[in-house]
Amino acid sequence: MMVSFSKIPNQIRVPLFYAEFDNSQANTATATQRTLIIGQQLDSSSQAANIPALASSASTVAGLYGDGSMLHSLIAAYLANDSSAIIHVLPLADDATAMTAATGTLTVASAPSATGVISLYIAGARVQLTVTATDSVSEIATALAAKINAKSGMPVTAIAAAAVITLTAKNRGAHGNDIDLRLNYQGSTGGESMPSGLTLTITAMAGGLGAPELDDALANLGDTSYDFIVNPYTDTTSLDAVKSFLDDSTGRWSYNQLLYGHAFGCVAGSYGVLTAKGEARNNQHETLLGVYGSPTPAYVWTAALVGAIAPSVRNDPGRPTQTLDISGVLAPPKESRFQWAERNNLLFSGISTFTVADDDSVQVENIITTYQKNSYGAEDDSYLQIETLYLLMFVTRYLRTQITSKFPRMKLAADGTRFAPGQAIVTPKIIKAELIAQYTTLEYNGYVQDTDGFADGLLVEQDTSNPNRVNVLWDGVLINQLRIFAVLNQFRLQASA
């Protein structure tokens, strides 16, 4: 018997005992699954833009990148759902030459006739001010502006002039147009109503233009893997930049990078707007959630959604995410919620959906990719569910870990070669047996199915042109998710004779 040692030489005459260690059969590690949050910092931040950094808390991000910055809003929403993630932020600078900030106004048109409380919602965050019959319209405007500016995490600044408050988004860009302004979201049943006699007129946020350039920032991510990517920008240029970043041929899903990852975004708009947006996309590495009428901005919804599903996917990539709670966002009013038929159609147009419970809590319904057609334009649902992509990540990483651990420095021989046990030699049959054993483990742990069928179809062969290469056709069957339970209730009113 000849054992292939890596370090102990054959030329030893000094007695007695020598040992080396081989961990090739002991590796049980799994890949670290990080979250990447892309977003803008304030001009006042001293941190370098386009450089990723580890983030630990919302307060830390506020201190480094600016209170009320997009990054601050995003990580606060994410951490409201997932407190155990490894999170990196990718800060982006406002481009003053290519981007403008959204603005809106609040006009106190008439003074109150009695004491009451103003309940103003800005980006879903409530600002309350008590007013009395002796307050003038200019005094109310000044006090309300001060309240807005004093509230932590507010994405706007407020300036009062006479009876008009001008709100300006802290970050430039089109995303500022999604900063919702409204009164009394909870309604009278929730204890919110306008003080008698007071009239407060709202002009919605508008005028925000542009989005940061992503290419340089994405290039600085290097070889660090990010499985969950929060992308707050849904303009075509930004979506295409991330699409290229994750591309199967030249990006993170390519054979020579093997870094993987999936990007999430949220689009705010009517049913028609969402349908058109989803049908214009076709990318298996991209998810777009559709929202209409929520006080919470779409970019905040993105972070909250990813935070809601990431813990489940990390624990088990094959388990469906439906019914998971999404915290940190406000549900649209009942009149703005999509009905079953609309949500079903959106899911056929590449747009993911959520539901709202009786207590107005928000839950995941179905999170899909925007991939809908193959390269010939034919309907294709092979990459419909995000669980498929995360299972592929998990299984491929598992195979890579096992193969690189067990066969890192092996000699390759043809099937049928006779060699002594213990030799650092493998054959295609040995590799095939190892792959079947690995698949059996994956099936037992609930990631794949049909080991017998896999073993019958598995092909492992030595390359005919390069004798140092092994080619494998891996034909595994991924585990599925229970999504539809259909019952034909063929009832009877009388027992059969």
Coordinates of C-alpha atoms in Angstrom, one line a residue:
M1 CA 0.0 0.0 0.0
M2 CA 1.3 3.4 -0.9
V3 CA -0.1 6.5 0.8
S4 CA 0.3 9.9 -0.9
F5 CA 1.8 12.3 1.7
S6 CA 1.9 16.0 1.0
K7 CA 4.6 17.0 3.3
I8 CA 6.4 14.0 4.9
P9 CA 9.3 13.1 2.6
N10 CA 10.4 9.5 1.8
Q11 CA 14.0 10.3 2.6
I12 CA 13.9 10.1 6.4
R13 CA 16.2 8.0 8.6
V14 CA 15.8 9.8 11.9
P15 CA 13.4 7.9 14.2
L16 CA 10.5 7.8 15.0
F17 CA 7.1 9.4 14.7
Y18 CA 6.0 12.0 12.1
A19 CA 2.5 13.2 11.3
E20 CA 0.8 15.6 8.9
F21 CA -2.7 16.8 8.7
D22 CA -5.2 16.6 5.9
N23 CA -8.5 18.5 6.2
S24 CA -9.9 17.4 2.8
Q25 CA -12.5 15.2 4.4
A26 CA -13.4 17.6 7.3
N27 CA -14.7 20.8 5.6
T28 CA -18.3 21.5 6.5
A29 CA -18.2 25.3 6.1
T30 CA -20.9 27.2 4.1
A31 CA -20.5 30.5 2.3
T32 CA -20.9 33.7 4.1
Q33 CA -24.1 35.4 2.8
R34 CA -23.7 39.2 3.0
T35 CA -26.2 42.0 2.3
L36 CA -25.1 45.0 0.3
I37 CA -27.1 48.2 0.6
I38 CA -26.5 50.7 -2.2
G39 CA -27.5 54.3 -1.4
Q40 CA -26.6 58.0 -1.2
Q41 CA -24.8 59.8 1.5
L42 CA -25.2 63.5 2.3
D43 CA -22.8 66.2 1.0
S44 CA -21.8 66.8 4.6
S45 CA -20.4 63.2 5.0
S46 CA -16.7 62.9 5.2
Q47 CA -16.7 59.3 4.1
A48 CA -15.2 58.4 0.7
A49 CA -17.9 57.7 -1.9
N50 CA -18.0 54.5 -4.0
I51 CA -16.1 52.5 -1.3
P52 CA -17.9 49.7 0.5
A53 CA -17.9 49.6 4.3
L54 CA -19.2 47.3 7.0
A55 CA -22.3 48.7 8.7
S56 CA -23.3 47.8 12.3
S57 CA -26.3 50.0 13.1
A58 CA -28.6 52.7 11.8
S59 CA -27.2 55.2 14.2
T60 CA -23.6 54.5 13.0
V61 CA -24.7 55.0 9.4
A62 CA -26.4 58.2 10.3
G63 CA -23.3 59.5 11.9
L64 CA -21.0 58.5 9.1
Y65 CA -23.2 59.2 6.0
G66 CA -25.7 61.7 7.3
D67 CA -28.9 61.7 9.4
G68 CA -31.8 61.3 7.0
S69 CA -29.6 60.3 4.1
M70 CA -30.9 57.6 1.8
L71 CA -28.4 55.1 3.3
H72 CA -29.7 56.0 6.8
S73 CA -33.3 55.3 5.7
L74 CA -32.4 52.1 4.0
I75 CA -30.4 50.5 6.8
A76 CA -33.0 51.5 9.3
A77 CA -35.7 49.7 7.3
Y78 CA -33.5 46.7 6.7
L79 CA -32.5 46.3 10.4
A80 CA -36.2 46.5 11.4
N81 CA -36.5 43.1 9.7
D82 CA -33.1 41.4 9.9
S83 CA -30.8 42.2 12.8
S84 CA -28.3 39.3 12.3
A85 CA -27.0 40.0 8.8
I86 CA -23.5 40.9 7.8
I87 CA -24.2 44.2 6.1
H88 CA -22.0 46.3 3.9
V89 CA -23.1 49.7 2.6
L90 CA -22.0 51.2 -0.7
P91 CA -22.2 55.0 -0.3
L92 CA -22.8 57.2 -3.4
A93 CA -22.3 60.9 -3.7
D94 CA -24.9 63.3 -5.0
D95 CA -23.9 64.6 -8.4
A96 CA -24.7 68.3 -8.4
T97 CA -24.2 68.6 -12.2
A98 CA -26.5 65.8 -13.2
M99 CA -29.0 65.5 -10.3
T100 CA -31.6 67.8 -8.7
A101 CA -33.4 67.6 -5.4
A102 CA -37.2 67.1 -5.2
T103 CA -39.2 69.8 -3.4
G104 CA -42.7 70.1 -2.0
T105 CA -44.6 72.6 0.0
L106 CA -47.0 72.7 2.9
T107 CA -49.2 75.8 3.1
V108 CA -51.1 76.7 6.2
A109 CA -54.1 78.3 4.5
S110 CA -56.3 79.0 7.6
A111 CA -55.7 79.0 11.3
P112 CA -57.5 76.6 13.7
S113 CA -60.6 77.6 15.6
A114 CA -59.9 75.2 18.4
T115 CA -57.1 73.2 19.9
G116 CA -56.0 70.1 18.0
V117 CA -53.1 68.1 16.7
I118 CA -51.7 68.1 13.2
S119 CA -50.6 64.6 12.2
L120 CA -48.3 65.0 9.2
Y121 CA -46.6 62.0 7.5
I122 CA -43.4 62.5 5.6
A123 CA -42.1 59.4 3.9
G124 CA -44.2 57.4 6.3
A125 CA -42.8 59.1 9.4
R126 CA -45.3 60.9 11.6
V127 CA -44.7 64.5 12.8
Q128 CA -47.2 65.8 15.2
L129 CA -47.8 69.4 16.4
T130 CA -50.4 70.7 18.8
V131 CA -52.0 73.9 17.7
T132 CA -54.5 76.3 19.4
A133 CA -57.0 78.9 18.4
T134 CA -54.6 81.7 19.2
D135 CA -51.9 80.4 16.8
S136 CA -51.4 82.4 13.5
V137 CA -50.8 80.6 10.2
S138 CA -47.1 81.8 10.2
E139 CA -46.6 80.6 13.8
I140 CA -47.9 77.2 12.9
A141 CA -45.7 77.0 9.8
T142 CA -42.6 78.0 11.8
A143 CA -43.3 75.5 14.5
L144 CA -44.1 72.7 12.1
A145 CA -40.9 73.3 10.1
A146 CA -38.9 73.1 13.4
K147 CA -40.6 69.9 14.3
I148 CA -39.7 68.4 10.9
N149 CA -36.1 69.4 11.1
A150 CA -35.8 68.1 14.7
K151 CA -37.0 64.6 13.8
S152 CA -34.2 62.1 13.4
G153 CA -34.0 60.3 10.1
M154 CA -36.2 62.7 8.2
P155 CA -35.3 62.7 4.5
V156 CA -36.1 66.3 3.9
T157 CA -35.3 69.7 5.3
A158 CA -37.9 72.3 6.0
I159 CA -37.9 76.1 5.7
A160 CA -40.8 78.3 6.7
A161 CA -41.5 81.6 5.1
A162 CA -44.7 83.3 6.3
A163 CA -47.4 80.5 6.0
V164 CA -45.5 78.3 3.6
I165 CA -43.1 75.4 4.4
T166 CA -40.8 74.4 1.6
L167 CA -39.5 70.8 1.9
T168 CA -36.3 69.8 0.1
A169 CA -35.0 66.3 -0.2
K170 CA -31.7 65.9 1.5
N171 CA -30.4 63.8 -1.3
R172 CA -30.7 64.8 -4.9
G173 CA -32.3 62.4 -7.4
A174 CA -35.5 61.2 -8.9
H175 CA -36.1 59.0 -5.8
G176 CA -37.0 62.2 -3.9
N177 CA -40.2 62.3 -5.9
D178 CA -41.3 59.2 -4.0
I179 CA -41.2 61.0 -0.6
D180 CA -44.9 60.9 0.3
L181 CA -46.6 63.8 2.1
R182 CA -50.0 63.3 3.7
L183 CA -52.1 64.0 6.7
N184 CA -53.9 61.7 9.1
Y185 CA -52.8 58.3 7.7
Q186 CA -54.5 56.5 10.6
G187 CA -57.8 58.4 10.1
S188 CA -60.3 59.3 12.8
T189 CA -60.5 55.7 13.9
G190 CA -56.8 55.8 14.6
G191 CA -57.2 59.1 16.5
E192 CA -55.9 61.4 13.8
S193 CA -58.0 64.3 12.4
M194 CA -57.4 67.9 11.4
P195 CA -57.9 70.6 14.1
S196 CA -61.2 72.5 13.5
G197 CA -60.8 75.4 11.1
L198 CA -57.2 74.6 10.1
T199 CA -56.5 74.1 6.5
L200 CA -53.1 72.6 5.4
T201 CA -52.6 72.4 1.7
I202 CA -50.0 69.9 0.4
T203 CA -48.0 70.2 -2.9
A204 CA -46.4 66.8 -3.5
M205 CA -42.7 66.3 -3.8
A206 CA -41.5 66.7 -7.4
G207 CA -38.7 68.0 -9.5
G208 CA -36.1 65.4 -8.4
L209 CA -34.0 64.3 -11.4
G210 CA -31.2 61.8 -12.0
A211 CA -29.5 58.9 -10.2
P212 CA -25.9 58.3 -9.3
E213 CA -23.6 56.5 -11.7
L214 CA -23.2 52.9 -10.4
D215 CA -20.4 51.4 -12.5
D216 CA -17.4 52.7 -10.5
A217 CA -18.9 51.9 -7.2
L218 CA -19.8 48.4 -8.2
A219 CA -16.3 47.8 -9.6
N220 CA -14.9 48.6 -6.1
L221 CA -16.7 45.6 -4.6
G222 CA -13.9 43.4 -5.7
D223 CA -14.3 39.7 -5.0
T224 CA -16.4 40.0 -1.9
S225 CA -19.7 38.1 -2.4
Y226 CA -23.0 39.7 -1.7
D227 CA -26.1 37.5 -1.9
F228 CA -28.7 40.2 -1.2
I229 CA -28.3 43.5 -3.0
V230 CA -30.6 46.4 -2.1
N231 CA -30.8 48.6 -5.2
P232 CA -32.9 51.7 -4.5
Y233 CA -32.7 52.9 -8.2
T234 CA -35.2 51.5 -10.7
D235 CA -34.4 53.7 -13.7
T236 CA -33.3 51.7 -16.7
T237 CA -29.7 52.8 -16.6
S238 CA -29.3 51.8 -13.0
L239 CA -31.1 48.5 -13.4
D240 CA -28.9 47.7 -16.5
A241 CA -25.7 48.5 -14.6
V242 CA -26.6 46.0 -11.9
K243 CA -27.8 43.5 -14.5
S244 CA -24.3 43.7 -16.1
F245 CA -22.7 43.4 -12.7
L246 CA -24.5 40.1 -12.1
D247 CA -24.3 38.8 -15.7
D248 CA -24.0 35.1 -16.4
S249 CA -21.2 35.6 -19.0
T250 CA -19.1 38.5 -17.8
G251 CA -20.5 39.2 -14.3
R252 CA -20.7 37.6 -10.9
W253 CA -22.6 34.6 -12.2
S254 CA -20.0 33.8 -14.8
Y255 CA -17.9 30.6 -14.6
N256 CA -14.7 32.5 -13.7
Q257 CA -16.2 34.6 -10.9
L258 CA -18.7 32.4 -9.1
L259 CA -19.7 35.1 -6.7
Y260 CA -23.4 35.2 -7.5
G261 CA -25.9 37.5 -5.8
H262 CA -29.4 38.8 -6.5
A263 CA -30.6 42.4 -6.7
F264 CA -33.9 43.7 -5.3
G265 CA -35.8 46.9 -6.1
C266 CA -39.2 48.4 -5.7
V267 CA -41.3 50.4 -8.2
A268 CA -44.1 52.7 -7.0
G269 CA -47.0 53.3 -9.4
S270 CA -50.4 52.3 -10.6
Y271 CA -51.2 48.9 -11.9
G272 CA -50.6 50.0 -15.5
V273 CA -47.2 51.6 -14.6
L274 CA -46.1 48.5 -12.8
T275 CA -47.2 46.1 -15.6
A276 CA -45.3 48.2 -18.2
K277 CA -42.2 48.3 -16.0
G278 CA -42.1 44.6 -15.3
E279 CA -42.7 43.6 -18.9
A280 CA -39.8 45.8 -20.0
R281 CA -37.4 43.8 -17.9
N282 CA -36.1 40.3 -18.3
N283 CA -33.4 39.4 -15.8
Q284 CA -33.2 36.3 -13.6
H285 CA -30.9 38.1 -11.2
E286 CA -33.4 41.0 -10.5
T287 CA -36.6 41.3 -8.5
L288 CA -39.0 44.3 -8.6
L289 CA -41.7 44.7 -6.0
G290 CA -44.8 46.7 -7.0
V291 CA -46.2 49.2 -4.5
Y292 CA -49.0 51.8 -5.0
G293 CA -50.2 54.4 -2.6
S294 CA -48.0 53.6 0.4
P295 CA -46.7 56.5 2.5
T296 CA -43.4 54.7 2.7
P297 CA -41.1 55.5 -0.3
A298 CA -40.3 52.7 -2.7
Y299 CA -36.6 52.7 -1.9
V300 CA -37.4 52.1 1.7
W301 CA -39.7 49.3 0.8
T302 CA -36.8 47.7 -1.1
A303 CA -34.6 47.5 2.1
A304 CA -37.5 46.3 4.2
L305 CA -38.4 43.5 1.8
V306 CA -34.8 42.2 1.6
G307 CA -34.5 42.3 5.3
A308 CA -37.7 40.4 5.7
I309 CA -36.7 37.5 3.4
A310 CA -32.9 37.3 3.9
P311 CA -33.0 35.4 7.2
S312 CA -35.3 32.8 5.8
V313 CA -33.2 32.3 2.6
R314 CA -30.0 32.1 4.6
N315 CA -31.5 29.4 6.8
D316 CA -33.0 27.4 3.9
P317 CA -32.9 28.7 0.3
G318 CA -35.6 26.2 -0.8
R319 CA -38.3 27.3 1.6
P320 CA -40.8 29.7 0.1
T321 CA -40.9 33.2 1.6
Q322 CA -44.7 33.7 1.4
T323 CA -46.4 35.1 4.5
L324 CA -43.2 36.5 6.0
D325 CA -43.9 39.9 7.7
I326 CA -42.4 43.1 6.3
S327 CA -41.8 45.6 9.1
G328 CA -40.9 49.2 8.8
V329 CA -43.3 50.1 6.0
L330 CA -46.8 51.4 6.0
A331 CA -49.5 49.6 4.0
P332 CA -51.3 51.4 1.2
P333 CA -54.8 52.6 2.1
K334 CA -57.5 50.0 1.3
E335 CA -58.6 51.8 -1.9
S336 CA -55.0 51.6 -3.2
R337 CA -54.4 47.9 -2.6
F338 CA -54.3 45.6 -5.6
Q339 CA -57.0 43.0 -5.8
W340 CA -56.3 39.3 -6.4
A341 CA -56.7 39.5 -10.2
E342 CA -54.4 42.4 -10.4
R343 CA -51.7 40.8 -8.3
N344 CA -52.0 37.6 -10.3
N345 CA -51.5 39.5 -13.5
L346 CA -48.5 41.4 -12.0
L347 CA -46.9 38.1 -11.2
F348 CA -47.2 37.3 -14.9
S349 CA -45.5 40.6 -15.8
G350 CA -42.4 40.2 -13.7
I351 CA -43.6 42.2 -10.7
S352 CA -43.5 40.7 -7.1
T353 CA -46.4 41.2 -4.7
F354 CA -47.3 41.5 -1.1
T355 CA -50.6 41.3 0.9
V356 CA -52.0 43.3 3.8
A357 CA -53.6 41.6 6.8
D358 CA -56.7 42.9 8.6
D359 CA -54.5 44.7 11.1
D360 CA -52.7 46.5 8.2
S361 CA -49.5 44.5 8.7
V362 CA -47.7 43.7 5.4
Q363 CA -46.7 40.2 4.3
V364 CA -44.7 38.7 1.5
E365 CA -47.0 37.1 -1.1
N366 CA -44.7 36.0 -4.0
I367 CA -41.2 37.2 -4.7
I368 CA -40.2 36.5 -8.3
T369 CA -37.6 37.6 -10.8
T370 CA -38.2 39.7 -13.8
Y371 CA -37.1 36.9 -16.1
Q372 CA -40.0 36.0 -18.4
K373 CA -38.7 35.0 -21.9
N374 CA -35.7 33.1 -23.3
S375 CA -33.3 34.5 -25.9
Y376 CA -35.8 33.7 -28.7
G377 CA -38.6 35.6 -27.0
A378 CA -40.5 32.5 -26.0
E379 CA -42.2 32.3 -22.6
D380 CA -39.8 30.8 -20.1
D381 CA -40.5 30.2 -16.3
S382 CA -37.3 28.4 -15.5
Y383 CA -36.0 31.3 -13.4
L384 CA -39.3 32.6 -12.2
Q385 CA -38.9 32.0 -8.5
I386 CA -36.0 33.5 -6.5
E387 CA -35.7 30.2 -4.5
T388 CA -34.4 28.6 -7.7
L389 CA -31.6 31.1 -7.9
Y390 CA -30.7 30.8 -4.2
L391 CA -30.8 27.0 -4.4
L392 CA -28.4 27.1 -7.4
M393 CA -26.1 29.4 -5.4
F394 CA -26.2 27.0 -2.4
V395 CA -25.8 23.8 -4.4
T396 CA -23.0 25.1 -6.6
R397 CA -21.1 26.4 -3.6
Y398 CA -21.6 23.1 -1.8
L399 CA -20.1 21.2 -4.7
R400 CA -17.2 23.6 -5.1
T401 CA -16.4 23.3 -1.4
Q402 CA -16.5 19.5 -1.5
I403 CA -14.5 19.1 -4.7
T404 CA -11.8 21.7 -3.8
S405 CA -11.5 20.2 -0.3
K406 CA -11.3 16.5 -1.4
F407 CA -9.5 16.7 -4.7
P408 CA -7.2 19.7 -4.5
R409 CA -4.0 18.0 -5.6
M410 CA -4.9 14.7 -7.3
K411 CA -3.5 12.8 -10.2
L412 CA -6.1 11.9 -12.8
A413 CA -6.2 8.4 -14.3
A414 CA -8.6 6.8 -16.8
D415 CA -11.3 4.4 -15.5
G416 CA -9.9 0.9 -15.1
T417 CA -6.4 2.0 -14.1
R418 CA -5.0 -0.2 -11.3
F419 CA -3.2 1.7 -8.5
A420 CA -2.5 1.1 -4.9
P421 CA -5.0 2.2 -2.2
G422 CA -4.0 5.5 -0.6
Q423 CA -2.6 7.0 -3.8
A424 CA -3.5 10.6 -4.6
I425 CA -5.2 9.4 -7.7
V426 CA -8.8 9.8 -8.9
T427 CA -10.7 8.5 -11.9
P428 CA -14.0 9.7 -13.5
K429 CA -15.8 6.8 -11.7
I430 CA -14.4 7.9 -8.3
I431 CA -15.5 11.5 -8.9
K432 CA -18.9 10.3 -10.0
A433 CA -19.3 8.3 -6.9
E434 CA -18.3 11.3 -4.8
L435 CA -20.9 13.5 -6.7
I436 CA -23.6 10.9 -6.0
A437 CA -22.7 10.8 -2.3
Q438 CA -22.8 14.6 -2.2
Y439 CA -26.2 14.6 -3.9
T440 CA -27.6 12.1 -1.4
T441 CA -26.6 14.5 1.4
L442 CA -28.2 17.4 -0.4
E443 CA -31.4 15.4 -0.8
Y444 CA -31.4 14.3 2.8
N445 CA -31.1 18.0 3.9
G446 CA -34.0 19.1 1.6
Y447 CA -32.3 20.9 -1.2
V448 CA -32.7 18.5 -4.1
Q449 CA -34.7 15.4 -5.0
D450 CA -34.6 12.1 -7.0
T451 CA -31.1 10.8 -6.2
D452 CA -31.7 7.6 -8.3
G453 CA -32.6 9.7 -11.4
F454 CA -29.6 11.9 -10.8
A455 CA -27.3 9.0 -10.6
D456 CA -28.6 7.6 -13.8
G457 CA -28.2 10.8 -15.7
L458 CA -24.9 12.0 -14.2
L459 CA -22.1 12.0 -16.7
V460 CA -18.4 12.3 -15.6
E461 CA -15.8 11.9 -18.3
Q462 CA -12.2 12.6 -19.0
D463 CA -11.8 15.3 -21.7
T464 CA -10.8 13.8 -25.0
S465 CA -8.6 16.8 -25.9
N466 CA -7.2 17.7 -22.5
P467 CA -6.3 14.6 -20.4
N468 CA -6.0 16.7 -17.3
R469 CA -9.6 17.8 -17.4
V470 CA -12.8 16.2 -16.2
N471 CA -16.2 17.2 -17.7
V472 CA -19.3 16.8 -15.6
L473 CA -23.0 16.9 -16.7
W474 CA -24.8 17.5 -13.4
D475 CA -28.5 16.9 -13.8
G476 CA -29.9 17.5 -10.4
V477 CA -33.5 18.2 -9.6
L478 CA -34.0 21.2 -7.2
I479 CA -36.5 21.0 -4.4
N480 CA -39.8 22.7 -5.1
Q481 CA -42.1 25.0 -3.0
L482 CA -45.7 24.4 -2.1
R483 CA -47.4 27.5 -3.6
I484 CA -50.8 26.3 -4.8
F485 CA -53.2 24.0 -3.0
A486 CA -56.2 23.4 -5.2
V487 CA -59.2 21.5 -4.0
L488 CA -62.2 20.2 -5.9
N489 CA -64.8 20.0 -3.1
Q490 CA -67.2 17.5 -4.7
F491 CA -69.7 17.5 -1.9
R492 CA -72.9 15.5 -1.4
L493 CA -76.2 16.4 0.2
Q494 CA -77.2 12.8 0.5
A495 CA -75.2 9.6 1.0
S496 CA -75.0 7.3 -1.9
A497 CA -77.3 4.3 -1.8

